[in-house]
Short mmCIF file of C-alpha atoms in Angstrom, two decimals:
data_model
loop_
_atom_site.label_atom_id
_atom_site.label_comp_id
_atom_site.label_asym_id
_atom_site.label_seq_id
_atom_site.Cartn_x
_atom_site.Cartn_y
_atom_site.Cartn_z
CA MET T 104 159.85 113.02 110.88
CA PRO T 105 156.25 112.20 111.85
CA SER T 106 154.37 109.89 109.45
CA LEU T 107 151.38 111.42 107.57
CA LYS T 108 149.04 109.10 109.58
CA ALA T 109 150.23 110.27 112.90
CA ALA T 110 149.71 113.98 111.72
CA VAL T 111 146.31 113.37 110.47
CA ARG T 112 145.36 111.56 113.71
CA ARG T 113 146.61 114.52 115.81
CA ARG T 114 144.71 116.95 113.69
CA ARG T 115 141.45 114.95 113.91
CA ILE T 116 142.02 114.74 117.71
CA MET T 117 142.60 118.62 117.88
CA ALA T 118 139.37 119.22 115.76
CA VAL T 119 137.17 116.92 118.04
CA THR T 120 138.75 118.65 121.10
CA VAL T 121 137.94 122.10 119.77
CA LYS T 122 134.38 121.00 118.99
CA LEU T 123 133.80 119.42 122.28
CA ALA T 124 135.09 122.77 123.93
CA VAL T 125 132.72 124.77 121.80
CA LEU T 126 129.81 122.49 122.62
CA GLY T 127 130.71 122.67 126.26
CA VAL T 128 130.69 126.45 126.19
CA LEU T 129 127.37 126.55 124.26
CA VAL T 130 125.76 124.22 126.80
CA LEU T 131 127.03 126.51 129.67
CA MET T 132 125.69 129.59 127.95
CA LEU T 133 122.45 128.03 127.20
CA GLY T 134 122.15 126.77 130.82
CA PHE T 135 122.91 130.19 132.25
CA ALA T 136 120.34 131.67 129.93
CA GLY T 137 117.52 129.10 131.21
CA PHE T 138 118.85 129.93 134.83
CA VAL T 139 118.33 133.70 134.50
CA TRP T 140 115.27 133.45 132.53
CA LEU T 141 113.67 131.45 135.46
CA LEU T 142 114.64 133.89 138.12
CA PRO T 143 111.44 135.57 139.32
CA GLY T 144 111.41 139.47 139.02
CA GLN T 145 108.66 139.84 141.52
CA GLU T 146 107.83 137.98 144.88
CA VAL T 147 105.12 135.40 144.78
CA ALA T 148 101.84 135.06 146.37
CA LEU T 149 101.64 131.90 148.23
CA ASP T 150 98.58 129.85 147.68
CA ARG T 151 99.18 127.21 150.30
CA ASN T 152 100.55 126.81 153.76
CA ALA T 153 103.34 124.38 155.19
CA ASP T 154 104.25 122.75 158.38
CA GLY T 155 107.37 124.93 158.81
CA ILE T 156 109.29 127.91 157.43
CA VAL T 157 113.02 127.97 156.71
CA VAL T 158 114.76 131.24 156.13
CA LEU T 159 118.49 131.17 154.79
CA THR T 160 120.14 134.27 156.21
CA GLY T 161 121.92 136.88 154.11
CA GLY T 162 119.73 139.85 154.44
CA THR T 163 117.27 141.36 157.09
CA SER T 164 114.50 141.57 154.42
CA ARG T 165 114.61 137.78 154.07
CA VAL T 166 114.12 137.36 158.02
CA THR T 167 111.33 140.04 157.98
CA ASP T 168 109.52 138.31 155.08
CA ALA T 169 109.86 134.93 156.91
CA LEU T 170 108.44 136.43 160.10
CA GLU T 171 105.54 137.99 158.23
CA LEU T 172 104.72 134.52 156.70
CA LEU T 173 104.81 133.16 160.33
CA ALA T 174 102.60 135.75 161.72
CA ALA T 175 100.14 135.10 158.82
CA GLY T 176 99.81 131.51 159.85
CA ARG T 177 101.70 130.14 156.91
CA GLY T 178 103.68 127.73 159.06
CA LYS T 179 103.67 126.47 162.69
CA ARG T 180 107.53 127.38 163.42
CA LEU T 181 110.36 129.24 161.91
CA LEU T 182 113.95 128.25 161.59
CA ILE T 183 116.45 130.86 160.78
CA THR T 184 119.54 129.19 159.65
CA GLY T 185 123.07 130.55 159.17
CA VAL T 186 122.79 133.07 162.18
CA ASN T 187 125.99 134.72 163.11
CA PRO T 188 127.38 133.60 166.49
CA GLY T 189 126.36 135.93 169.25
CA THR T 190 123.20 136.98 167.57
CA THR T 191 120.13 136.47 169.71
CA THR T 192 116.39 136.64 169.28
CA ALA T 193 116.49 140.04 171.09
CA ASP T 194 118.88 141.30 168.48
CA ILE T 195 116.48 140.19 165.70
CA ALA T 196 113.57 141.85 167.55
CA HIS T 197 115.36 145.19 167.43
CA GLN T 198 115.61 144.85 163.55
CA THR T 199 112.19 143.40 163.18
CA VAL T 200 109.58 145.29 165.19
CA ASP T 201 106.26 143.74 166.16
CA TYR T 202 107.47 140.08 166.08
CA GLY T 203 108.76 139.67 169.71
CA ARG T 204 106.11 137.22 170.76
CA LEU T 205 106.67 135.05 167.72
CA LEU T 206 110.49 135.14 168.24
CA ASN T 207 110.16 134.09 171.78
CA CYS T 208 107.68 131.20 170.98
CA CYS T 209 107.91 129.98 167.63
CA VAL T 210 111.33 130.80 166.24
CA ASP T 211 114.59 128.56 166.17
CA LEU T 212 118.11 129.91 165.53
CA ASP T 213 120.74 127.78 163.89
CA TYR T 214 124.28 129.01 164.23
CA SER T 215 126.27 126.22 163.06
CA ALA T 216 125.48 126.54 159.20
CA LEU T 217 128.15 128.19 157.07
CA ASN T 218 126.98 127.75 153.69
CA THR T 219 123.86 126.65 151.64
CA LEU T 220 124.68 122.96 152.16
CA GLY T 221 124.96 123.60 155.87
CA ASN T 222 121.67 125.31 155.74
CA ALA T 223 120.01 122.24 154.14
CA VAL T 224 121.54 119.89 156.57
CA GLN T 225 120.21 121.86 159.53
CA ALA T 226 116.85 122.27 157.96
CA ARG T 227 116.68 118.44 157.57
CA ARG T 228 117.46 117.87 161.42
CA TRP T 229 114.87 120.56 162.26
CA ALA T 230 112.14 119.27 160.09
CA ILE T 231 112.80 115.75 161.24
CA GLU T 232 112.79 116.69 164.92
CA HIS T 233 109.32 118.43 164.41
CA ASP T 234 107.90 115.96 161.94
CA PHE T 235 107.43 118.51 159.36
CA LYS T 236 106.58 117.25 155.77
CA SER T 237 106.36 120.61 153.98
CA LEU T 238 108.59 123.67 154.27
CA ILE T 239 108.34 127.18 152.95
CA VAL T 240 111.64 128.21 151.79
CA VAL T 241 112.77 131.96 152.20
CA THR T 242 115.78 133.23 150.51
CA SER T 243 116.94 135.54 147.66
CA ALA T 244 115.43 134.97 144.12
CA TYR T 245 118.94 134.25 142.73
CA HIS T 246 119.83 131.92 145.47
CA MET T 247 116.59 130.06 145.39
CA PRO T 248 117.43 127.32 142.76
CA ARG T 249 120.53 126.22 144.70
CA ALA T 250 118.65 126.28 148.00
CA LEU T 251 115.97 124.25 146.65
CA ALA T 252 118.25 121.66 145.12
CA GLU T 253 120.13 121.36 148.32
CA LEU T 254 117.01 120.98 150.52
CA ALA T 255 115.37 118.56 148.28
CA HIS T 256 118.61 116.46 148.13
CA GLN T 257 118.46 116.36 152.01
CA LEU T 258 114.61 116.12 152.27
CA PRO T 259 113.62 113.98 149.28
CA ASP T 260 110.23 113.36 150.63
CA ALA T 261 109.30 116.74 151.94
CA ALA T 262 107.16 119.29 149.90
CA LEU T 263 109.26 122.55 149.42
CA ILE T 264 107.47 125.82 148.48
CA PRO T 265 109.77 128.55 147.49
CA PHE T 266 109.14 132.10 148.57
CA PRO T 267 111.79 134.05 146.74
CA VAL T 268 112.91 137.58 148.15
CA VAL T 269 113.42 139.81 145.13
CA SER T 270 115.84 142.77 145.92
CA ASP T 271 114.87 146.28 144.92
CA ARG T 272 117.93 146.34 142.27
CA LEU T 273 116.36 143.33 140.48
CA ARG T 274 113.10 144.83 140.44
CA ILE T 275 114.23 148.22 139.05
CA GLU T 276 116.85 147.15 136.53
CA PRO T 277 117.71 144.03 134.65
CA TRP T 278 120.51 141.90 136.02
CA TRP T 279 122.91 142.42 132.86
CA SER T 280 122.71 146.26 133.30
CA ASN T 281 124.79 146.25 136.51
CA GLY T 282 128.14 144.60 136.61
CA GLU T 283 127.92 143.70 140.42
CA THR T 284 124.54 142.07 139.84
CA THR T 285 125.81 140.21 136.72
CA ARG T 286 128.75 138.75 138.58
CA LEU T 287 126.54 137.62 141.43
CA VAL T 288 124.15 135.88 139.17
CA LEU T 289 126.83 134.26 137.23
CA SER T 290 128.66 133.21 140.38
CA GLU T 291 125.37 131.84 141.76
CA TYR T 292 124.75 129.82 138.58
CA LEU T 293 128.29 128.16 138.74
CA LYS T 294 127.79 127.43 142.46
CA TYR T 295 124.43 125.81 141.27
CA LEU T 296 126.12 123.62 138.77
CA PHE T 297 128.96 122.75 141.08
CA ALA T 298 126.25 121.60 143.73
CA LYS T 299 124.14 119.63 141.40
CA LEU T 300 127.42 117.95 140.44
CA ARG T 301 128.33 117.10 143.98
CA MET T 302 125.13 115.62 144.74
CA ARG T 303 125.46 113.14 141.94
CA PHE T 304 128.18 111.62 144.18
CA ASP T 305 126.75 112.23 147.48
CA THR T 306 124.42 109.50 148.51
CA VAL T 307 123.99 110.56 152.21
CA ALA T 308 120.55 112.02 151.86
CA GLU T 309 119.37 110.37 148.67
CA GLY T 310 116.44 108.10 148.59
CA GLY T 311 112.72 108.51 148.53
CA ALA T 312 111.17 107.99 145.17
CA GLY T 313 108.40 110.14 146.01
CA ARG T 314 110.28 113.31 146.15
CA ARG T 315 107.89 116.45 145.96
CA VAL T 316 109.14 119.76 145.16
CA ALA T 317 106.32 122.13 144.87
CA GLU T 318 107.60 125.14 142.92
CA ALA T 319 105.69 128.46 142.52
CA ARG T 320 105.34 130.07 139.31
CA GLY T 321 108.67 131.68 137.92
CA LEU T 322 110.82 129.00 139.21
#
């Protein structure tokens, strides 16, 4: 028969475990609340230019917005990273009218990136190749925190200027009112946490005490 001391010890261990689990859940919930609170509900108005523009694929509106920024002289060149194999500048031109000249002279396509980490790695190579010290980052609003984190890890000394693309759904209704949007935002939050954890053990691109991540209002 277990001794009274052993029983008390097990009870204490169980109590501490439960408390730690509850604390962990509370931290995750508070972190998620902060994550969604900071997601912009409207697109930002840029107040500065950059050397280059990087757009992470995932929707035609992202590429269109990035091309508009390039046409406005916000950057010298544009990198579209994560392009589907077989897609050409001509294909993009069919979907984004009036940008044929820019697509031919000032746009680079990356076909190798399969995820956000890959996007950041390819953006790093592109920025180093062109000696770019500042980048405007174009991606969806819910994806921007993770994209900035990955890019800042790969380019610790570059200035990153976010240009979040806000979907019509997020403009019209809050994220919690639609099950699909809720799952999307929650999934992105968990991916963001995983990425931040992974970066703590990934020293490939670390360094550069002078990291400068310029964040627009709302992020």
